[in-house]
């Protein structure tokens, strides 16, 4: 009988991996095929990677759907030794799963997430809620709180938004984001885009780009039309990248923060 580690066990491997058990029921599907059905997943943090991934006991994985990888992607994961191709729902997906060499993790298999890297199971669930892009970090908190602060947003000297009714979104490791009522944003100065992103904490966002003369990165404004329940207060509101626009809160101009998004934002 398999003995599973208990919650709150946090361990580090010689390779620098940090892992801990999760008590969430996690399932991964490729199309209509359930590839993983686990009540004993573990969360693994690789060195230098800010978000975790899941690994699962082998007995909770459909190993019959895995094939030894024909073209292993060595070096893509910390100390990874064995890669697998996934054959499910009529499709073969190369390097969709792998194992870590650490003794603690030898009996577990990790998977890529299709919506993050383009391969692996394309639908993931924690309990009955679908999650996107990557697992949620239990050590990260996201709070959306209505406020009466005076928030003003300027681009190239033009005031594009101003409100006393923002919702402030506090997310561990990121600057405060200011979500503003749509009617208090000059959306006539922006154009909708086809760009969208998924977030395991907030949901799927839609974007707008600045149409003026100032040099501003594309897709600088976003909104969650149907956010996850935990951040329902931001539904339909609009937020700007602090990294790219000028935001003044209660008369104080905020500095442009350096964040993981700073490198991905580029001017047209």
PDB file of C-alpha atoms in Angstrom:
ATOM      1  CA  UNK A   1       0.000   0.000   0.000  1.00  0.00           C
ATOM      2  CA  UNK A   2       1.381   3.373  -1.008  1.00  0.00           C
ATOM      3  CA  UNK A   3       2.158   5.802   1.806  1.00  0.00           C
ATOM      4  CA  UNK A   4       1.651   9.401   0.797  1.00  0.00           C
ATOM      5  CA  UNK A   5       3.383  12.371   2.476  1.00  0.00           C
ATOM      6  CA  UNK A   6       1.188  14.516   4.639  1.00  0.00           C
ATOM      7  CA  UNK A   7       0.188  18.121   4.017  1.00  0.00           C
ATOM      8  CA  UNK A   8       2.652  20.779   5.185  1.00  0.00           C
ATOM      9  CA  UNK A   9       5.637  18.574   4.372  1.00  0.00           C
ATOM     10  CA  UNK A  10       7.968  20.864   2.405  1.00  0.00           C
ATOM     11  CA  UNK A  11      11.106  19.276   1.041  1.00  0.00           C
ATOM     12  CA  UNK A  12      14.107  20.250  -1.073  1.00  0.00           C
ATOM     13  CA  UNK A  13      15.979  17.877  -3.366  1.00  0.00           C
ATOM     14  CA  UNK A  14      19.725  17.973  -4.106  1.00  0.00           C
ATOM     15  CA  UNK A  15      18.830  19.309  -7.572  1.00  0.00           C
ATOM     16  CA  UNK A  16      17.240  22.387  -5.998  1.00  0.00           C
ATOM     17  CA  UNK A  17      13.624  21.349  -6.489  1.00  0.00           C
ATOM     18  CA  UNK A  18      11.194  22.369  -3.765  1.00  0.00           C
ATOM     19  CA  UNK A  19       8.042  20.312  -3.373  1.00  0.00           C
ATOM     20  CA  UNK A  20       5.114  19.821  -1.057  1.00  0.00           C
ATOM     21  CA  UNK A  21       1.942  17.693  -1.080  1.00  0.00           C
ATOM     22  CA  UNK A  22      -1.426  19.151  -2.016  1.00  0.00           C
ATOM     23  CA  UNK A  23      -4.782  17.959  -0.692  1.00  0.00           C
ATOM     24  CA  UNK A  24      -6.645  19.082  -3.823  1.00  0.00           C
ATOM     25  CA  UNK A  25      -8.305  16.615  -6.176  1.00  0.00           C
ATOM     26  CA  UNK A  26      -6.662  17.295  -9.537  1.00  0.00           C
ATOM     27  CA  UNK A  27      -7.650  15.976 -12.957  1.00  0.00           C
ATOM     28  CA  UNK A  28      -6.083  16.528 -16.348  1.00  0.00           C
ATOM     29  CA  UNK A  29      -7.864  15.779 -19.606  1.00  0.00           C
ATOM     30  CA  UNK A  30      -6.864  15.666 -23.251  1.00  0.00           C
ATOM     31  CA  UNK A  31     -10.091  16.177 -25.164  1.00  0.00           C
ATOM     32  CA  UNK A  32     -12.530  13.622 -23.758  1.00  0.00           C
ATOM     33  CA  UNK A  33      -9.808  11.417 -22.252  1.00  0.00           C
ATOM     34  CA  UNK A  34      -8.899  11.690 -18.563  1.00  0.00           C
ATOM     35  CA  UNK A  35      -5.102  11.385 -18.404  1.00  0.00           C
ATOM     36  CA  UNK A  36      -4.652  12.155 -14.691  1.00  0.00           C
ATOM     37  CA  UNK A  37      -7.066  11.644 -11.800  1.00  0.00           C
ATOM     38  CA  UNK A  38      -5.193  12.333  -8.581  1.00  0.00           C
ATOM     39  CA  UNK A  39      -6.093  12.855  -4.957  1.00  0.00           C
ATOM     40  CA  UNK A  40      -2.438  12.904  -3.940  1.00  0.00           C
ATOM     41  CA  UNK A  41      -0.737  15.437  -6.223  1.00  0.00           C
ATOM     42  CA  UNK A  42       2.392  17.283  -5.240  1.00  0.00           C
ATOM     43  CA  UNK A  43       3.406  20.826  -6.151  1.00  0.00           C
ATOM     44  CA  UNK A  44       6.955  21.255  -7.472  1.00  0.00           C
ATOM     45  CA  UNK A  45       8.909  24.492  -7.834  1.00  0.00           C
ATOM     46  CA  UNK A  46      11.879  24.402 -10.184  1.00  0.00           C
ATOM     47  CA  UNK A  47      14.855  26.710  -9.473  1.00  0.00           C
ATOM     48  CA  UNK A  48      14.324  30.147 -10.988  1.00  0.00           C
ATOM     49  CA  UNK A  49      10.730  29.449 -12.067  1.00  0.00           C
ATOM     50  CA  UNK A  50       8.179  31.603 -10.170  1.00  0.00           C
ATOM     51  CA  UNK A  51       5.159  29.318 -10.640  1.00  0.00           C
ATOM     52  CA  UNK A  52       4.710  25.698  -9.539  1.00  0.00           C
ATOM     53  CA  UNK A  53       3.757  22.621 -11.513  1.00  0.00           C
ATOM     54  CA  UNK A  54       1.998  19.431 -10.496  1.00  0.00           C
ATOM     55  CA  UNK A  55       3.483  15.941 -10.372  1.00  0.00           C
ATOM     56  CA  UNK A  56       1.368  12.850  -9.724  1.00  0.00           C
ATOM     57  CA  UNK A  57       1.849   9.351  -8.302  1.00  0.00           C
ATOM     58  CA  UNK A  58       2.227   6.899 -11.172  1.00  0.00           C
ATOM     59  CA  UNK A  59      -0.799   4.879 -10.051  1.00  0.00           C
ATOM     60  CA  UNK A  60      -2.985   7.973 -10.562  1.00  0.00           C
ATOM     61  CA  UNK A  61      -1.773   8.507 -14.138  1.00  0.00           C
ATOM     62  CA  UNK A  62      -2.917   6.697 -17.296  1.00  0.00           C
ATOM     63  CA  UNK A  63       0.544   5.332 -18.035  1.00  0.00           C
ATOM     64  CA  UNK A  64      -0.940   3.267 -20.857  1.00  0.00           C
ATOM     65  CA  UNK A  65      -1.289   6.556 -22.758  1.00  0.00           C
ATOM     66  CA  UNK A  66       2.419   7.389 -22.402  1.00  0.00           C
ATOM     67  CA  UNK A  67       5.163   6.363 -24.821  1.00  0.00           C
ATOM     68  CA  UNK A  68       8.925   6.795 -24.401  1.00  0.00           C
ATOM     69  CA  UNK A  69       9.704  10.102 -26.102  1.00  0.00           C
ATOM     70  CA  UNK A  70      11.066   9.786 -29.645  1.00  0.00           C
ATOM     71  CA  UNK A  71      12.791  13.170 -29.410  1.00  0.00           C
ATOM     72  CA  UNK A  72      13.443  13.938 -25.722  1.00  0.00           C
ATOM     73  CA  UNK A  73      13.638  17.660 -24.877  1.00  0.00           C
ATOM     74  CA  UNK A  74      16.630  17.396 -22.576  1.00  0.00           C
ATOM     75  CA  UNK A  75      17.468  20.411 -20.465  1.00  0.00           C
ATOM     76  CA  UNK A  76      13.931  21.812 -20.404  1.00  0.00           C
ATOM     77  CA  UNK A  77      13.292  20.790 -16.791  1.00  0.00           C
ATOM     78  CA  UNK A  78      15.518  20.547 -13.739  1.00  0.00           C
ATOM     79  CA  UNK A  79      17.468  17.318 -13.829  1.00  0.00           C
ATOM     80  CA  UNK A  80      14.759  15.587 -15.840  1.00  0.00           C
ATOM     81  CA  UNK A  81      15.752  12.133 -17.046  1.00  0.00           C
ATOM     82  CA  UNK A  82      12.846  10.431 -18.796  1.00  0.00           C
ATOM     83  CA  UNK A  83      10.409  12.100 -21.181  1.00  0.00           C
ATOM     84  CA  UNK A  84       7.166  10.682 -22.518  1.00  0.00           C
ATOM     85  CA  UNK A  85       4.971  11.371 -25.515  1.00  0.00           C
ATOM     86  CA  UNK A  86       1.247  11.408 -24.783  1.00  0.00           C
ATOM     87  CA  UNK A  87      -1.152   9.615 -27.130  1.00  0.00           C
ATOM     88  CA  UNK A  88      -4.752  10.503 -26.340  1.00  0.00           C
ATOM     89  CA  UNK A  89      -7.914  11.605 -28.109  1.00  0.00           C
ATOM     90  CA  UNK A  90      -6.408  10.638 -31.468  1.00  0.00           C
ATOM     91  CA  UNK A  91      -3.329  12.840 -31.118  1.00  0.00           C
ATOM     92  CA  UNK A  92       0.313  12.230 -30.255  1.00  0.00           C
ATOM     93  CA  UNK A  93       1.867  15.046 -28.233  1.00  0.00           C
ATOM     94  CA  UNK A  94       5.630  14.898 -27.929  1.00  0.00           C
ATOM     95  CA  UNK A  95       7.357  15.454 -24.580  1.00  0.00           C
ATOM     96  CA  UNK A  96       4.093  16.011 -22.760  1.00  0.00           C
ATOM     97  CA  UNK A  97       5.287  14.319 -19.551  1.00  0.00           C
ATOM     98  CA  UNK A  98       8.499  13.614 -17.703  1.00  0.00           C
ATOM     99  CA  UNK A  99      10.001  12.359 -14.463  1.00  0.00           C
ATOM    100  CA  UNK A 100      12.491  14.027 -12.136  1.00  0.00           C
ATOM    101  CA  UNK A 101      15.640  12.146 -11.053  1.00  0.00           C
ATOM    102  CA  UNK A 102      15.271  13.102  -7.374  1.00  0.00           C
ATOM    103  CA  UNK A 103      14.683  10.078  -5.145  1.00  0.00           C
ATOM    104  CA  UNK A 104      11.734  11.823  -3.460  1.00  0.00           C
ATOM    105  CA  UNK A 105      10.001  12.283  -6.826  1.00  0.00           C
ATOM    106  CA  UNK A 106      10.978   9.072  -8.591  1.00  0.00           C
ATOM    107  CA  UNK A 107       7.466   7.633  -8.264  1.00  0.00           C
ATOM    108  CA  UNK A 108       5.795  10.728  -9.769  1.00  0.00           C
ATOM    109  CA  UNK A 109       5.112  11.956 -13.300  1.00  0.00           C
ATOM    110  CA  UNK A 110       4.819  15.643 -14.230  1.00  0.00           C
ATOM    111  CA  UNK A 111       2.902  17.042 -17.211  1.00  0.00           C
ATOM    112  CA  UNK A 112       3.087  20.079 -19.439  1.00  0.00           C
ATOM    113  CA  UNK A 113      -0.036  22.261 -19.709  1.00  0.00           C
ATOM    114  CA  UNK A 114      -1.281  22.783 -23.246  1.00  0.00           C
ATOM    115  CA  UNK A 115      -2.459  26.365 -22.697  1.00  0.00           C
ATOM    116  CA  UNK A 116       0.985  27.319 -21.449  1.00  0.00           C
ATOM    117  CA  UNK A 117       3.402  25.548 -23.810  1.00  0.00           C
ATOM    118  CA  UNK A 118       1.201  24.038 -26.543  1.00  0.00           C
ATOM    119  CA  UNK A 119       1.414  20.394 -25.493  1.00  0.00           C
ATOM    120  CA  UNK A 120       0.019  18.176 -22.756  1.00  0.00           C
ATOM    121  CA  UNK A 121      -3.517  17.848 -21.346  1.00  0.00           C
ATOM    122  CA  UNK A 122      -5.654  20.809 -22.434  1.00  0.00           C
ATOM    123  CA  UNK A 123      -8.087  20.949 -19.493  1.00  0.00           C
ATOM    124  CA  UNK A 124      -7.155  20.875 -15.818  1.00  0.00           C
ATOM    125  CA  UNK A 125      -9.421  20.877 -12.777  1.00  0.00           C
ATOM    126  CA  UNK A 126      -8.940  21.404  -9.051  1.00  0.00           C
ATOM    127  CA  UNK A 127     -12.016  19.851  -7.472  1.00  0.00           C
ATOM    128  CA  UNK A 128     -14.802  21.047  -9.860  1.00  0.00           C
ATOM    129  CA  UNK A 129     -13.165  24.318 -10.945  1.00  0.00           C
ATOM    130  CA  UNK A 130     -11.189  24.498 -14.158  1.00  0.00           C
ATOM    131  CA  UNK A 131      -7.766  26.096 -13.818  1.00  0.00           C
ATOM    132  CA  UNK A 132      -5.578  27.545 -16.544  1.00  0.00           C
ATOM    133  CA  UNK A 133      -1.943  28.019 -17.538  1.00  0.00           C
ATOM    134  CA  UNK A 134      -0.369  26.599 -14.359  1.00  0.00           C
ATOM    135  CA  UNK A 135      -1.382  25.395 -10.865  1.00  0.00           C
ATOM    136  CA  UNK A 136      -2.271  28.002  -8.295  1.00  0.00           C
ATOM    137  CA  UNK A 137       0.435  28.649  -5.720  1.00  0.00           C
ATOM    138  CA  UNK A 138      -0.868  28.069  -2.163  1.00  0.00           C
ATOM    139  CA  UNK A 139       1.645  30.636  -0.909  1.00  0.00           C
ATOM    140  CA  UNK A 140       0.303  33.357  -3.194  1.00  0.00           C
ATOM    141  CA  UNK A 141      -2.683  35.540  -2.364  1.00  0.00           C
ATOM    142  CA  UNK A 142      -4.926  37.597  -4.644  1.00  0.00           C
ATOM    143  CA  UNK A 143      -7.411  40.082  -3.129  1.00  0.00           C
ATOM    144  CA  UNK A 144      -9.746  42.424  -5.032  1.00  0.00           C
ATOM    145  CA  UNK A 145     -10.904  45.225  -2.728  1.00  0.00           C
ATOM    146  CA  UNK A 146     -13.221  48.145  -3.607  1.00  0.00           C
ATOM    147  CA  UNK A 147     -11.756  51.530  -2.674  1.00  0.00           C
ATOM    148  CA  UNK A 148     -12.531  55.262  -2.707  1.00  0.00           C
ATOM    149  CA  UNK A 149      -9.009  56.337  -3.664  1.00  0.00           C
ATOM    150  CA  UNK A 150      -8.580  58.928  -6.399  1.00  0.00           C
ATOM    151  CA  UNK A 151      -6.876  57.185  -9.314  1.00  0.00           C
ATOM    152  CA  UNK A 152      -5.823  58.955 -12.503  1.00  0.00           C
ATOM    153  CA  UNK A 153      -4.174  57.369 -15.534  1.00  0.00           C
ATOM    154  CA  UNK A 154      -2.201  59.390 -18.093  1.00  0.00           C
ATOM    155  CA  UNK A 155      -0.567  58.420 -21.377  1.00  0.00           C
ATOM    156  CA  UNK A 156       1.743  60.895 -23.070  1.00  0.00           C
ATOM    157  CA  UNK A 157       0.260  63.754 -21.053  1.00  0.00           C
ATOM    158  CA  UNK A 158      -3.350  62.827 -21.852  1.00  0.00           C
ATOM    159  CA  UNK A 159      -5.641  61.791 -19.014  1.00  0.00           C
ATOM    160  CA  UNK A 160      -7.291  58.565 -20.189  1.00  0.00           C
ATOM    161  CA  UNK A 161      -9.034  57.522 -16.973  1.00  0.00           C
ATOM    162  CA  UNK A 162      -9.993  59.010 -13.619  1.00  0.00           C
ATOM    163  CA  UNK A 163     -12.126  57.639 -10.803  1.00  0.00           C
ATOM    164  CA  UNK A 164     -12.900  57.625  -7.103  1.00  0.00           C
ATOM    165  CA  UNK A 165     -14.389  54.126  -7.423  1.00  0.00           C
ATOM    166  CA  UNK A 166     -11.485  51.799  -8.222  1.00  0.00           C
ATOM    167  CA  UNK A 167     -11.087  48.196  -7.194  1.00  0.00           C
ATOM    168  CA  UNK A 168      -7.542  47.520  -6.029  1.00  0.00           C
ATOM    169  CA  UNK A 169      -6.154  44.090  -6.822  1.00  0.00           C
ATOM    170  CA  UNK A 170      -3.352  42.965  -4.506  1.00  0.00           C
ATOM    171  CA  UNK A 171      -1.435  39.962  -5.854  1.00  0.00           C
ATOM    172  CA  UNK A 172       1.628  38.525  -4.141  1.00  0.00           C
ATOM    173  CA  UNK A 173       4.795  39.421  -6.046  1.00  0.00           C
ATOM    174  CA  UNK A 174       3.167  42.007  -8.340  1.00  0.00           C
ATOM    175  CA  UNK A 175       2.402  45.729  -8.017  1.00  0.00           C
ATOM    176  CA  UNK A 176      -1.104  46.782  -7.046  1.00  0.00           C
ATOM    177  CA  UNK A 177      -3.357  46.861 -10.100  1.00  0.00           C
ATOM    178  CA  UNK A 178      -6.042  49.529 -10.286  1.00  0.00           C
ATOM    179  CA  UNK A 179      -9.296  48.397 -11.915  1.00  0.00           C
ATOM    180  CA  UNK A 180     -11.468  51.299 -13.041  1.00  0.00           C
ATOM    181  CA  UNK A 181     -15.141  51.544 -14.018  1.00  0.00           C
ATOM    182  CA  UNK A 182     -15.503  51.312 -17.793  1.00  0.00           C
ATOM    183  CA  UNK A 183     -17.533  54.534 -17.995  1.00  0.00           C
ATOM    184  CA  UNK A 184     -14.639  56.447 -16.410  1.00  0.00           C
ATOM    185  CA  UNK A 185     -12.073  55.295 -18.982  1.00  0.00           C
ATOM    186  CA  UNK A 186     -11.628  57.045 -22.356  1.00  0.00           C
ATOM    187  CA  UNK A 187     -12.070  53.834 -24.362  1.00  0.00           C
ATOM    188  CA  UNK A 188     -12.579  55.980 -27.477  1.00  0.00           C
ATOM    189  CA  UNK A 189      -8.788  56.438 -27.364  1.00  0.00           C
ATOM    190  CA  UNK A 190      -8.173  52.698 -27.572  1.00  0.00           C
ATOM    191  CA  UNK A 191      -8.833  49.900 -30.026  1.00  0.00           C
ATOM    192  CA  UNK A 192      -9.906  46.353 -29.094  1.00  0.00           C
ATOM    193  CA  UNK A 193      -7.418  43.590 -29.931  1.00  0.00           C
ATOM    194  CA  UNK A 194      -7.586  39.861 -30.557  1.00  0.00           C
ATOM    195  CA  UNK A 195      -5.121  39.301 -27.725  1.00  0.00           C
ATOM    196  CA  UNK A 196      -6.256  37.312 -24.688  1.00  0.00           C
ATOM    197  CA  UNK A 197      -4.561  35.700 -21.720  1.00  0.00           C
ATOM    198  CA  UNK A 198      -5.525  33.188 -19.073  1.00  0.00           C
ATOM    199  CA  UNK A 199      -4.723  33.420 -15.376  1.00  0.00           C
ATOM    200  CA  UNK A 200      -5.315  30.649 -12.820  1.00  0.00           C
ATOM    201  CA  UNK A 201      -6.271  33.270 -10.214  1.00  0.00           C
ATOM    202  CA  UNK A 202      -8.436  35.643 -12.258  1.00  0.00           C
ATOM    203  CA  UNK A 203      -9.699  33.993 -15.460  1.00  0.00           C
ATOM    204  CA  UNK A 204      -9.492  35.048 -19.130  1.00  0.00           C
ATOM    205  CA  UNK A 205      -8.715  38.668 -20.035  1.00  0.00           C
ATOM    206  CA  UNK A 206      -9.491  40.717 -23.136  1.00  0.00           C
ATOM    207  CA  UNK A 207      -7.307  43.659 -24.234  1.00  0.00           C
ATOM    208  CA  UNK A 208      -7.232  47.111 -25.869  1.00  0.00           C
ATOM    209  CA  UNK A 209      -4.328  49.009 -27.448  1.00  0.00           C
ATOM    210  CA  UNK A 210      -3.622  52.749 -27.363  1.00  0.00           C
ATOM    211  CA  UNK A 211      -4.480  54.500 -30.636  1.00  0.00           C
ATOM    212  CA  UNK A 212      -2.753  57.813 -29.904  1.00  0.00           C
ATOM    213  CA  UNK A 213       0.675  59.123 -30.890  1.00  0.00           C
ATOM    214  CA  UNK A 214       2.573  58.360 -27.683  1.00  0.00           C
ATOM    215  CA  UNK A 215       4.741  55.246 -27.773  1.00  0.00           C
ATOM    216  CA  UNK A 216       2.913  52.702 -25.642  1.00  0.00           C
ATOM    217  CA  UNK A 217       3.134  48.908 -25.740  1.00  0.00           C
ATOM    218  CA  UNK A 218       0.221  47.142 -27.432  1.00  0.00           C
ATOM    219  CA  UNK A 219      -2.527  45.580 -25.325  1.00  0.00           C
ATOM    220  CA  UNK A 220      -1.848  47.979 -22.468  1.00  0.00           C
ATOM    221  CA  UNK A 221      -5.418  47.824 -21.102  1.00  0.00           C
ATOM    222  CA  UNK A 222      -7.279  44.694 -20.053  1.00  0.00           C
ATOM    223  CA  UNK A 223     -10.493  43.506 -18.480  1.00  0.00           C
ATOM    224  CA  UNK A 224     -11.967  40.280 -17.127  1.00  0.00           C
ATOM    225  CA  UNK A 225     -15.533  40.021 -18.466  1.00  0.00           C
ATOM    226  CA  UNK A 226     -16.160  36.810 -16.530  1.00  0.00           C
ATOM    227  CA  UNK A 227     -13.576  36.562 -13.722  1.00  0.00           C
ATOM    228  CA  UNK A 228     -13.219  33.686 -11.307  1.00  0.00           C
ATOM    229  CA  UNK A 229     -15.420  34.016  -8.202  1.00  0.00           C
ATOM    230  CA  UNK A 230     -12.520  34.932  -5.894  1.00  0.00           C
ATOM    231  CA  UNK A 231     -11.964  38.211  -7.784  1.00  0.00           C
ATOM    232  CA  UNK A 232     -15.533  38.853  -8.920  1.00  0.00           C
ATOM    233  CA  UNK A 233     -15.229  42.507  -7.868  1.00  0.00           C
ATOM    234  CA  UNK A 234     -13.146  43.305 -10.998  1.00  0.00           C
ATOM    235  CA  UNK A 235     -15.772  42.051 -13.465  1.00  0.00           C
ATOM    236  CA  UNK A 236     -15.951  44.366 -16.471  1.00  0.00           C
ATOM    237  CA  UNK A 237     -13.530  46.898 -14.969  1.00  0.00           C
ATOM    238  CA  UNK A 238     -10.425  48.071 -16.833  1.00  0.00           C
ATOM    239  CA  UNK A 239      -6.804  47.972 -15.687  1.00  0.00           C
ATOM    240  CA  UNK A 240      -3.587  49.418 -17.134  1.00  0.00           C
ATOM    241  CA  UNK A 241      -0.033  48.138 -16.986  1.00  0.00           C
ATOM    242  CA  UNK A 242       1.659  50.245 -14.300  1.00  0.00           C
ATOM    243  CA  UNK A 243       4.890  49.432 -16.119  1.00  0.00           C
ATOM    244  CA  UNK A 244       3.855  51.413 -19.220  1.00  0.00           C
ATOM    245  CA  UNK A 245       1.484  54.240 -18.219  1.00  0.00           C
ATOM    246  CA  UNK A 246       1.505  57.000 -15.608  1.00  0.00           C
ATOM    247  CA  UNK A 247      -0.761  56.290 -12.642  1.00  0.00           C
ATOM    248  CA  UNK A 248      -1.411  58.844  -9.900  1.00  0.00           C
ATOM    249  CA  UNK A 249      -3.073  57.700  -6.671  1.00  0.00           C
ATOM    250  CA  UNK A 250      -4.368  60.322  -4.213  1.00  0.00           C
ATOM    251  CA  UNK A 251      -2.094  62.913  -5.804  1.00  0.00           C
ATOM    252  CA  UNK A 252       1.058  60.762  -5.722  1.00  0.00           C
ATOM    253  CA  UNK A 253       2.567  59.683  -9.057  1.00  0.00           C
ATOM    254  CA  UNK A 254       3.574  56.035  -8.901  1.00  0.00           C
ATOM    255  CA  UNK A 255       6.928  54.860 -10.196  1.00  0.00           C
ATOM    256  CA  UNK A 256       6.945  52.436 -13.112  1.00  0.00           C
ATOM    257  CA  UNK A 257       7.647  49.073 -11.452  1.00  0.00           C
ATOM    258  CA  UNK A 258       9.958  46.401 -12.791  1.00  0.00           C
ATOM    259  CA  UNK A 259       8.031  43.133 -13.058  1.00  0.00           C
ATOM    260  CA  UNK A 260       8.152  39.902 -15.074  1.00  0.00           C
ATOM    261  CA  UNK A 261       5.903  41.714 -17.574  1.00  0.00           C
ATOM    262  CA  UNK A 262       8.436  44.506 -18.118  1.00  0.00           C
ATOM    263  CA  UNK A 263      10.428  42.345 -20.526  1.00  0.00           C
ATOM    264  CA  UNK A 264       7.411  41.196 -22.510  1.00  0.00           C
ATOM    265  CA  UNK A 265       5.987  44.700 -22.938  1.00  0.00           C
ATOM    266  CA  UNK A 266       7.548  46.372 -25.959  1.00  0.00           C
ATOM    267  CA  UNK A 267       6.647  49.523 -27.849  1.00  0.00           C
ATOM    268  CA  UNK A 268       5.250  49.148 -31.377  1.00  0.00           C
TER     269      UNK A 268
END
